[in-house]
PDB file of C-alpha atoms and ligand atoms in Angstrom:
ATOM      1  CA  UNK A 109    -191.954 -84.663 116.154  1.00 91.00           C
ATOM      2  CA  UNK A 110    -194.039 -87.606 115.047  1.00 97.00           C
ATOM      3  CA  UNK A 111    -191.818 -90.308 113.567  1.00 98.00           C
ATOM      4  CA  UNK A 112    -192.517 -91.266 109.932  1.00 98.00           C
ATOM      5  CA  UNK A 113    -191.936 -95.010 109.714  1.00 98.00           C
ATOM      6  CA  UNK A 114    -191.867 -96.295 106.137  1.00 98.00           C
ATOM      7  CA  UNK A 115    -193.819 -99.564 105.996  1.00 99.00           C
ATOM      8  CA  UNK A 116    -191.674-102.179 104.187  1.00 99.00           C
ATOM      9  CA  UNK A 117    -189.673 -99.187 102.904  1.00 98.00           C
ATOM     10  CA  UNK A 118    -191.233 -96.801 100.398  1.00 98.00           C
ATOM     11  CA  UNK A 119    -193.600 -99.578  99.412  1.00 98.00           C
ATOM     12  CA  UNK A 120    -196.040 -97.412  97.446  1.00 98.00           C
ATOM     13  CA  UNK A 121    -193.395 -96.611  94.829  1.00 98.00           C
ATOM     14  CA  UNK A 122    -190.853 -99.455  95.143  1.00 98.00           C
ATOM     15  CA  UNK A 123    -191.031-103.214  95.638  1.00 98.00           C
ATOM     16  CA  UNK A 124    -191.582-103.747  99.374  1.00 99.00           C
ATOM     17  CA  UNK A 125    -188.738-104.904 101.615  1.00 99.00           C
ATOM     18  CA  UNK A 126    -185.939-104.305  99.098  1.00 99.00           C
ATOM     19  CA  UNK A 127    -182.855-102.125  99.468  1.00 98.00           C
ATOM     20  CA  UNK A 128    -184.171 -99.725  96.832  1.00 98.00           C
ATOM     21  CA  UNK A 129    -187.378 -99.326  98.872  1.00 98.00           C
ATOM     22  CA  UNK A 130    -185.391 -98.623 102.055  1.00 98.00           C
ATOM     23  CA  UNK A 131    -183.085 -96.116 100.328  1.00 98.00           C
ATOM     24  CA  UNK A 132    -186.024 -94.373  98.695  1.00 98.00           C
ATOM     25  CA  UNK A 133    -187.886 -94.133 102.006  1.00 98.00           C
ATOM     26  CA  UNK A 134    -185.038 -92.130 103.489  1.00 98.00           C
ATOM     27  CA  UNK A 135    -184.917 -89.868 100.420  1.00 98.00           C
ATOM     28  CA  UNK A 136    -188.676 -89.271 100.763  1.00 97.00           C
ATOM     29  CA  UNK A 137    -188.415 -88.031 104.331  1.00 97.00           C
ATOM     30  CA  UNK A 138    -188.947 -91.161 106.424  1.00 98.00           C
ATOM     31  CA  UNK A 139    -187.408 -90.961 109.895  1.00 98.00           C
ATOM     32  CA  UNK A 140    -187.829 -94.698 110.400  1.00 98.00           C
ATOM     33  CA  UNK A 141    -188.149 -97.954 108.482  1.00 98.00           C
ATOM     34  CA  UNK A 142    -190.362-100.955 109.201  1.00 99.00           C
ATOM     35  CA  UNK A 143    -189.477-104.348 107.765  1.00 99.00           C
ATOM     36  CA  UNK A 144    -190.466-107.994 108.152  1.00 99.00           C
ATOM     37  CA  UNK A 145    -187.854-110.498 109.341  1.00 98.00           C
ATOM     38  CA  UNK A 146    -187.908-114.224 108.522  1.00 98.00           C
ATOM     39  CA  UNK A 147    -185.297-116.990 108.453  1.00 98.00           C
ATOM     40  CA  UNK A 148    -183.876-119.214 105.721  1.00 98.00           C
ATOM     41  CA  UNK A 149    -183.544-122.998 106.114  1.00 98.00           C
ATOM     42  CA  UNK A 150    -179.865-122.488 106.950  1.00 98.00           C
ATOM     43  CA  UNK A 151    -180.560-119.897 109.619  1.00 98.00           C
ATOM     44  CA  UNK A 152    -179.957-116.541 107.879  1.00 98.00           C
ATOM     45  CA  UNK A 153    -182.249-113.612 108.638  1.00 98.00           C
ATOM     46  CA  UNK A 154    -183.931-112.201 105.542  1.00 98.00           C
ATOM     47  CA  UNK A 155    -186.408-109.393 104.903  1.00 99.00           C
ATOM     48  CA  UNK A 156    -189.643-110.523 103.277  1.00 98.00           C
ATOM     49  CA  UNK A 157    -193.288-110.168 104.280  1.00 98.00           C
ATOM     50  CA  UNK A 158    -195.020-113.358 103.224  1.00 98.00           C
ATOM     51  CA  UNK A 159    -194.075-116.777 104.604  1.00 98.00           C
ATOM     52  CA  UNK A 160    -194.170-118.036 101.008  1.00 98.00           C
ATOM     53  CA  UNK A 161    -192.220-116.811  97.995  1.00 98.00           C
ATOM     54  CA  UNK A 162    -194.755-116.638  95.197  1.00 98.00           C
ATOM     55  CA  UNK A 163    -196.128-113.096  95.592  1.00 98.00           C
ATOM     56  CA  UNK A 164    -192.921-111.057  95.834  1.00 98.00           C
ATOM     57  CA  UNK A 165    -190.129-113.414  94.759  1.00 98.00           C
ATOM     58  CA  UNK A 166    -191.667-115.304  91.843  1.00 96.00           C
ATOM     59  CA  UNK A 167    -190.903-118.777  93.185  1.00 98.00           C
ATOM     60  CA  UNK A 168    -192.699-121.677  94.784  1.00 98.00           C
ATOM     61  CA  UNK A 169    -192.327-122.733  98.384  1.00 98.00           C
ATOM     62  CA  UNK A 170    -191.754-121.353 101.849  1.00 98.00           C
ATOM     63  CA  UNK A 171    -189.012-119.045 103.074  1.00 98.00           C
ATOM     64  CA  UNK A 172    -188.313-121.472 105.945  1.00 98.00           C
ATOM     65  CA  UNK A 173    -187.545-124.282 103.476  1.00 98.00           C
ATOM     66  CA  UNK A 174    -185.246-122.276 101.206  1.00 98.00           C
ATOM     67  CA  UNK A 175    -181.485-121.960 101.673  1.00 98.00           C
ATOM     68  CA  UNK A 176    -180.091-118.431 101.831  1.00 98.00           C
ATOM     69  CA  UNK A 177    -178.205-118.870  98.559  1.00 98.00           C
ATOM     70  CA  UNK A 178    -181.426-119.836  96.800  1.00 98.00           C
ATOM     71  CA  UNK A 179    -183.320-116.890  98.306  1.00 98.00           C
ATOM     72  CA  UNK A 180    -180.589-114.543  97.089  1.00 98.00           C
ATOM     73  CA  UNK A 181    -180.919-115.892  93.549  1.00 98.00           C
ATOM     74  CA  UNK A 182    -184.571-114.828  93.336  1.00 98.00           C
ATOM     75  CA  UNK A 183    -185.904-111.588  91.875  1.00 98.00           C
ATOM     76  CA  UNK A 184    -187.770-109.499  94.463  1.00 98.00           C
ATOM     77  CA  UNK A 185    -188.405-106.497  92.227  1.00 98.00           C
ATOM     78  CA  UNK A 186    -189.818-107.642  88.898  1.00 98.00           C
ATOM     79  CA  UNK A 187    -193.316-108.442  90.248  1.00 98.00           C
ATOM     80  CA  UNK A 188    -193.726-104.765  91.183  1.00 98.00           C
ATOM     81  CA  UNK A 189    -192.402-103.245  87.964  1.00 98.00           C
ATOM     82  CA  UNK A 190    -189.885-104.447  85.403  1.00 98.00           C
ATOM     83  CA  UNK A 191    -187.662-101.405  86.104  1.00 98.00           C
ATOM     84  CA  UNK A 192    -186.904-103.059  89.475  1.00 98.00           C
ATOM     85  CA  UNK A 193    -185.846-106.415  87.994  1.00 98.00           C
ATOM     86  CA  UNK A 194    -182.772-107.733  89.764  1.00 98.00           C
ATOM     87  CA  UNK A 195    -183.640-106.454  93.244  1.00 98.00           C
ATOM     88  CA  UNK A 196    -182.811-109.110  95.820  1.00 98.00           C
ATOM     89  CA  UNK A 197    -184.399-110.279  99.054  1.00 98.00           C
ATOM     90  CA  UNK A 198    -182.156-108.381 101.502  1.00 98.00           C
ATOM     91  CA  UNK A 199    -180.389-109.914 104.460  1.00 98.00           C
ATOM     92  CA  UNK A 200    -180.990-108.203 107.802  1.00 98.00           C
ATOM     93  CA  UNK A 201    -177.314-107.238 107.829  1.00 98.00           C
ATOM     94  CA  UNK A 202    -177.654-105.186 104.631  1.00 98.00           C
ATOM     95  CA  UNK A 203    -180.342-103.059 106.225  1.00 98.00           C
ATOM     96  CA  UNK A 204    -178.354-102.698 109.456  1.00 98.00           C
ATOM     97  CA  UNK A 205    -175.474-101.401 107.319  1.00 98.00           C
ATOM     98  CA  UNK A 206    -177.777 -98.793 105.779  1.00 98.00           C
ATOM     99  CA  UNK A 207    -179.105 -97.652 109.161  1.00 98.00           C
ATOM    100  CA  UNK A 208    -175.794 -97.562 111.024  1.00 97.00           C
ATOM    101  CA  UNK A 209    -174.508 -94.010 111.418  1.00 97.00           C
ATOM    102  CA  UNK A 210    -177.896 -92.468 110.640  1.00 98.00           C
ATOM    103  CA  UNK A 211    -180.430 -91.034 113.018  1.00 96.00           C
ATOM    104  CA  UNK A 212    -183.108 -93.445 111.773  1.00 98.00           C
ATOM    105  CA  UNK A 213    -185.507 -95.669 113.706  1.00 98.00           C
ATOM    106  CA  UNK A 214    -185.557 -99.308 112.647  1.00 99.00           C
ATOM    107  CA  UNK A 215    -188.672-101.340 113.375  1.00 99.00           C
ATOM    108  CA  UNK A 216    -187.898-105.030 112.977  1.00 99.00           C
ATOM    109  CA  UNK A 217    -191.130-106.985 112.819  1.00 99.00           C
ATOM    110  CA  UNK A 218    -190.465-110.635 113.585  1.00 98.00           C
ATOM    111  CA  UNK A 219    -192.738-112.630 111.261  1.00 98.00           C
ATOM    112  CA  UNK A 220    -192.910-115.621 113.546  1.00 98.00           C
ATOM    113  CA  UNK A 221    -196.648-115.896 114.113  1.00 96.00           C
ATOM    114  CA  UNK A 222    -197.245-118.710 111.632  1.00 95.00           C
ATOM    115  CA  UNK A 223    -193.750-120.184 111.382  1.00 97.00           C
ATOM    116  CA  UNK A 224    -192.020-120.442 114.764  1.00 96.00           C
ATOM    117  CA  UNK A 225    -188.443-119.823 113.653  1.00 98.00           C
ATOM    118  CA  UNK A 226    -186.298-121.464 116.318  1.00 97.00           C
ATOM    119  CA  UNK A 227    -183.477-119.239 117.514  1.00 98.00           C
ATOM    120  CA  UNK A 228    -184.684-116.179 115.635  1.00 98.00           C
ATOM    121  CA  UNK A 229    -184.818-113.913 118.677  1.00 98.00           C
ATOM    122  CA  UNK A 230    -181.223-114.722 119.642  1.00 98.00           C
ATOM    123  CA  UNK A 231    -180.007-114.021 116.116  1.00 98.00           C
ATOM    124  CA  UNK A 232    -181.868-110.709 115.867  1.00 98.00           C
ATOM    125  CA  UNK A 233    -180.597-109.507 119.238  1.00 98.00           C
ATOM    126  CA  UNK A 234    -177.058-110.598 118.379  1.00 98.00           C
ATOM    127  CA  UNK A 235    -177.118-108.676 115.083  1.00 98.00           C
ATOM    128  CA  UNK A 236    -178.596-105.508 116.593  1.00 98.00           C
ATOM    129  CA  UNK A 237    -175.910-105.528 119.285  1.00 98.00           C
ATOM    130  CA  UNK A 238    -173.127-106.274 116.826  1.00 98.00           C
ATOM    131  CA  UNK A 239    -174.152-103.265 114.739  1.00 98.00           C
ATOM    132  CA  UNK A 240    -174.561-101.125 117.868  1.00 98.00           C
ATOM    133  CA  UNK A 241    -178.129-100.195 117.018  1.00 98.00           C
ATOM    134  CA  UNK A 242    -179.777-101.039 120.346  1.00 98.00           C
ATOM    135  CA  UNK A 243    -181.127 -97.516 120.801  1.00 98.00           C
ATOM    136  CA  UNK A 244    -182.512 -97.194 117.273  1.00 98.00           C
ATOM    137  CA  UNK A 245    -184.275-100.548 116.997  1.00 98.00           C
ATOM    138  CA  UNK A 246    -187.829-101.415 118.031  1.00 99.00           C
ATOM    139  CA  UNK A 247    -188.620-105.124 117.776  1.00 99.00           C
ATOM    140  CA  UNK A 248    -192.320-105.796 117.116  1.00 99.00           C
ATOM    141  CA  UNK A 249    -194.394-108.901 116.480  1.00 98.00           C
ATOM    142  CA  UNK A 250    -197.914-110.266 116.556  1.00 98.00           C
ATOM    143  CA  UNK A 251    -196.252-113.104 118.519  1.00 98.00           C
ATOM    144  CA  UNK A 252    -196.127-111.525 121.960  1.00 98.00           C
ATOM    145  CA  UNK A 253    -194.409-114.509 123.570  1.00 98.00           C
ATOM    146  CA  UNK A 254    -191.527-113.877 121.190  1.00 98.00           C
ATOM    147  CA  UNK A 255    -191.379-110.240 122.328  1.00 98.00           C
ATOM    148  CA  UNK A 256    -191.122-111.342 125.953  1.00 98.00           C
ATOM    149  CA  UNK A 257    -188.262-113.611 124.927  1.00 98.00           C
ATOM    150  CA  UNK A 258    -186.525-110.702 123.163  1.00 98.00           C
ATOM    151  CA  UNK A 259    -186.928-108.521 126.245  1.00 98.00           C
ATOM    152  CA  UNK A 260    -185.380-111.234 128.445  1.00 98.00           C
ATOM    153  CA  UNK A 261    -182.470-111.574 126.035  1.00 98.00           C
ATOM    154  CA  UNK A 262    -181.997-107.828 125.581  1.00 98.00           C
ATOM    155  CA  UNK A 263    -183.643-105.553 128.158  1.00 98.00           C
ATOM    156  CA  UNK A 264    -182.013-102.562 126.438  1.00 98.00           C
ATOM    157  CA  UNK A 265    -183.862-103.034 123.122  1.00 98.00           C
ATOM    158  CA  UNK A 266    -187.413-101.672 122.885  1.00 98.00           C
ATOM    159  CA  UNK A 267    -190.274-104.002 122.019  1.00 99.00           C
ATOM    160  CA  UNK A 268    -193.725-103.167 120.621  1.00 99.00           C
ATOM    161  CA  UNK A 269    -196.954-105.168 120.591  1.00 98.00           C
ATOM    162  CA  UNK A 270    -198.657-105.578 117.223  1.00 98.00           C
ATOM    163  CA  UNK A 271    -202.419-106.175 117.257  1.00 98.00           C
ATOM    164  CA  UNK A 272    -205.407-105.859 114.965  1.00 98.00           C
ATOM    165  CA  UNK A 273    -208.458-105.457 117.206  1.00 97.00           C
ATOM    166  CA  UNK A 274    -209.193-103.212 120.169  1.00 96.00           C
ATOM    167  CA  UNK A 275    -207.746-104.423 123.474  1.00 96.00           C
ATOM    168  CA  UNK A 276    -208.810-103.524 127.001  1.00 96.00           C
ATOM    169  CA  UNK A 277    -206.216-101.185 128.584  1.00 97.00           C
ATOM    170  CA  UNK A 278    -203.482-102.266 126.154  1.00 98.00           C
ATOM    171  CA  UNK A 279    -200.961-100.100 128.025  1.00 98.00           C
ATOM    172  CA  UNK A 280    -201.409-102.290 131.144  1.00 98.00           C
ATOM    173  CA  UNK A 281    -200.745-105.350 129.020  1.00 98.00           C
ATOM    174  CA  UNK A 282    -197.713-103.651 127.444  1.00 98.00           C
ATOM    175  CA  UNK A 283    -196.337-102.769 130.865  1.00 98.00           C
ATOM    176  CA  UNK A 284    -196.757-106.380 132.003  1.00 98.00           C
ATOM    177  CA  UNK A 285    -194.730-107.531 128.989  1.00 98.00           C
ATOM    178  CA  UNK A 286    -192.209-104.702 129.515  1.00 98.00           C
ATOM    179  CA  UNK A 287    -192.972-103.429 126.023  1.00 98.00           C
ATOM    180  CA  UNK A 288    -192.264 -99.791 125.206  1.00 98.00           C
ATOM    181  CA  UNK A 289    -194.872 -99.256 122.514  1.00 98.00           C
ATOM    182  CA  UNK A 290    -198.191-100.317 121.059  1.00 98.00           C
ATOM    183  CA  UNK A 291    -198.380-100.981 117.299  1.00 98.00           C
ATOM    184  CA  UNK A 292    -202.142-101.225 116.711  1.00 98.00           C
ATOM    185  CA  UNK A 293    -203.949-101.508 113.423  1.00 98.00           C
ATOM    186  CA  UNK A 294    -205.274 -98.018 112.699  1.00 97.00           C
ATOM    187  CA  UNK A 295    -208.919 -98.823 113.533  1.00 96.00           C
ATOM    188  CA  UNK A 296    -207.947-100.001 117.019  1.00 97.00           C
ATOM    189  CA  UNK A 297    -206.681 -96.534 118.042  1.00 97.00           C
ATOM    190  CA  UNK A 298    -208.663 -94.040 120.124  1.00 95.00           C
ATOM    191  CA  UNK A 299    -207.669 -90.611 121.386  1.00 95.00           C
ATOM    192  CA  UNK A 300    -208.400 -91.588 125.001  1.00 96.00           C
ATOM    193  CA  UNK A 301    -206.185 -94.639 124.795  1.00 95.00           C
ATOM    194  CA  UNK A 302    -203.318 -92.751 123.201  1.00 98.00           C
ATOM    195  CA  UNK A 303    -203.400 -90.294 126.106  1.00 97.00           C
ATOM    196  CA  UNK A 304    -203.728 -93.081 128.683  1.00 98.00           C
ATOM    197  CA  UNK A 305    -200.875 -95.036 127.114  1.00 98.00           C
ATOM    198  CA  UNK A 306    -198.614 -92.009 127.210  1.00 98.00           C
ATOM    199  CA  UNK A 307    -199.529 -91.401 130.863  1.00 98.00           C
ATOM    200  CA  UNK A 308    -198.306 -94.960 131.482  1.00 97.00           C
ATOM    201  CA  UNK A 309    -195.064 -94.306 129.590  1.00 98.00           C
ATOM    202  CA  UNK A 310    -196.110 -96.311 126.518  1.00 98.00           C
ATOM    203  CA  UNK A 311    -195.960 -94.789 123.029  1.00 98.00           C
ATOM    204  CA  UNK A 312    -198.455 -95.550 120.238  1.00 98.00           C
ATOM    205  CA  UNK A 313    -197.394 -96.171 116.615  1.00 98.00           C
ATOM    206  CA  UNK A 314    -200.383 -97.221 114.455  1.00 98.00           C
ATOM    207  CA  UNK A 315    -200.156 -99.027 111.097  1.00 98.00           C
ATOM    208  CA  UNK A 316    -200.727 -98.767 108.122  1.00 98.00           C
ATOM    209  CA  UNK A 317    -201.941 -95.214 107.597  1.00 98.00           C
ATOM    210  CA  UNK A 318    -201.730 -93.840 104.058  1.00 98.00           C
ATOM    211  CA  UNK A 319    -204.679 -91.524 103.521  1.00 97.00           C
ATOM    212  CA  UNK A 320    -203.692 -87.891 104.305  1.00 96.00           C
ATOM    213  CA  UNK A 321    -206.905 -87.284 106.284  1.00 95.00           C
ATOM    214  CA  UNK A 322    -206.257 -90.414 108.356  1.00 96.00           C
ATOM    215  CA  UNK A 323    -202.620 -89.450 108.912  1.00 97.00           C
ATOM    216  CA  UNK A 324    -203.787 -86.054 110.142  1.00 95.00           C
ATOM    217  CA  UNK A 325    -206.390 -87.677 112.409  1.00 95.00           C
ATOM    218  CA  UNK A 326    -203.752 -89.935 113.968  1.00 96.00           C
ATOM    219  CA  UNK A 327    -201.449 -86.963 114.552  1.00 95.00           C
ATOM    220  CA  UNK A 328    -204.356 -85.106 116.166  1.00 94.00           C
ATOM    221  CA  UNK A 329    -204.863 -88.071 118.502  1.00 95.00           C
ATOM    222  CA  UNK A 330    -201.292 -87.561 119.674  1.00 96.00           C
ATOM    223  CA  UNK A 331    -199.553 -90.704 118.424  1.00 97.00           C
ATOM    224  CA  UNK A 332    -195.743 -90.702 118.547  1.00 98.00           C
ATOM    225  CA  UNK A 333    -195.144 -92.427 115.188  1.00 98.00           C
ATOM    226  CA  UNK A 334    -197.107 -93.580 112.151  1.00 98.00           C
ATOM    227  CA  UNK A 335    -196.262 -96.594 110.022  1.00 98.00           C
ATOM    228  CA  UNK A 336    -197.056 -95.650 106.423  1.00 98.00           C
ATOM    229  CA  UNK A 337    -196.459 -96.746 102.831  1.00 98.00           C
ATOM    230  CA  UNK A 338    -196.201 -93.068 101.814  1.00 98.00           C
ATOM    231  CA  UNK A 339    -193.527 -91.314 103.897  1.00 98.00           C
ATOM    232  CA  UNK A 340    -193.443 -88.390 101.434  1.00 97.00           C
ATOM    233  CA  UNK A 341    -197.165 -87.715 101.893  1.00 97.00           C
ATOM    234  CA  UNK A 342    -196.754 -87.665 105.662  1.00 97.00           C
ATOM    235  CA  UNK A 343    -193.593 -85.535 105.498  1.00 97.00           C
ATOM    236  CA  UNK A 344    -195.408 -83.048 103.268  1.00 95.00           C
ATOM    237  CA  UNK A 345    -198.278 -82.880 105.761  1.00 95.00           C
ATOM    238  CA  UNK A 346    -195.777 -82.178 108.515  1.00 93.00           C
ATOM    239  CA  UNK A 347    -194.030 -79.565 106.420  1.00 88.00           C
ATOM    240  CA  UNK A 348    -190.705 -81.374 106.570  1.00 69.00           C
ATOM    241  CA  UNK A 349    -190.533 -82.459 102.945  1.00 54.00           C
ATOM    242  CA  UNK A 350    -191.204 -80.693  99.684  1.00 53.00           C
ATOM    243  CA  UNK A 351    -190.946 -82.844  96.556  1.00 52.00           C
ATOM    244  CA  UNK A 352    -188.456 -81.561  93.992  1.00 50.00           C
ATOM    245  CA  UNK A 353    -189.418 -81.525  90.308  1.00 47.00           C
TER     246      UNK A 353
HETATM  247  O1  LIG B 668    -195.548-103.594 111.554  1.00 81.63           O
HETATM  248  C1  LIG B 668    -196.735-103.084 111.046  1.00 81.63           C
HETATM  249  C2  LIG B 668    -197.279-103.916 109.931  1.00 81.63           C
HETATM  250  O2  LIG B 668    -196.241-104.189 109.040  1.00 81.63           O
HETATM  251  C3  LIG B 668    -197.897-105.203 110.401  1.00 81.63           C
HETATM  252  O3  LIG B 668    -198.543-105.908 109.390  1.00 81.63           O
HETATM  253  O4  LIG B 668    -198.760-107.572 107.609  1.00 81.63           O
HETATM  254  O5  LIG B 668    -197.911-105.302 107.046  1.00 81.63           O
HETATM  255  O6  LIG B 668    -196.489-106.902 108.326  1.00 81.63           O
HETATM  256  P1  LIG B 668    -197.881-106.434 108.058  1.00 81.63           P
HETATM  257 MG1  LIG B 669    -194.771-105.684 108.817  1.00 81.63          MG
END
C-alpha cells in the first residue's frame, strides 16, 4: 500500500502545521504526517514551516530569535480562517503524543537549511527515542549534512534526502549517506529511477502531489509514499476512504 503522507497535516483544509491539521489528516485517511521542525531561542523544538513568523503566526521576527513562551502566545490559525483562531504553534512533543500508539508514519523535516540550529539533531533524536517512535519516524532535510549527523547519532532511525532538481543516480548518493529514502520534488521523479532506487533498497516518496491525475501517475511509477496536502483525495483514489456527508 502506498503511504499517504499529509504535508504539514491536512493543509488544504486547516492551517498548516497545527494540531487541528494533524488530527484532521488522520481523520481524512492519511497514513503518515509530514511536518517542519525548527527551534526556539531557548532550544525548544517547534513545528512551523517558515523561518520567520509573519506568514503563519502574525508576528514579526525569526523563529530562532523567539523564546518558546512567546511562540506559544502567537496565533497560528487565524491567518488561514477565523474559525481556527487560537490554534498554537505546536511543540514537537505534542505531535509525538498524537502519533504514539498509532500505526502512523511521521516525517520530521528538519528546517535547518537556512538557519543552522545548533544541537537540533541531538534533540530530535532524543525526543524520538524517548517516545519510542524510532520505527515510525523518517527524518528528512534539504540539509544532507544534517541527515548524515542524524544517522551517526541514531542508525536505527530512517533518513530521507529532500531535493528539488533531478540528480544523477540519486539512489547511489542515498546509499552513500545511508539514507533509506528519496524525497524528490514531483518533477524530479522518473519511472526508471523509482525502479532503480527500489532495486537498490531505497524507497521514493515525492512531494507535494495534489492533483488526482498526478497522484495516479506517481502511483503508476511505483512510488512507496506520496506527500500531499489532500490526503482524502489520495485515499479516495486508492479506495480506502469515502467521505461521509
Ligand atoms: O518534506 C516535503 C516538503 O515539505 C518539502 O518542502 O517547503 O513544503 O517544507 P516544504
Ligand atoms: Mg516540509
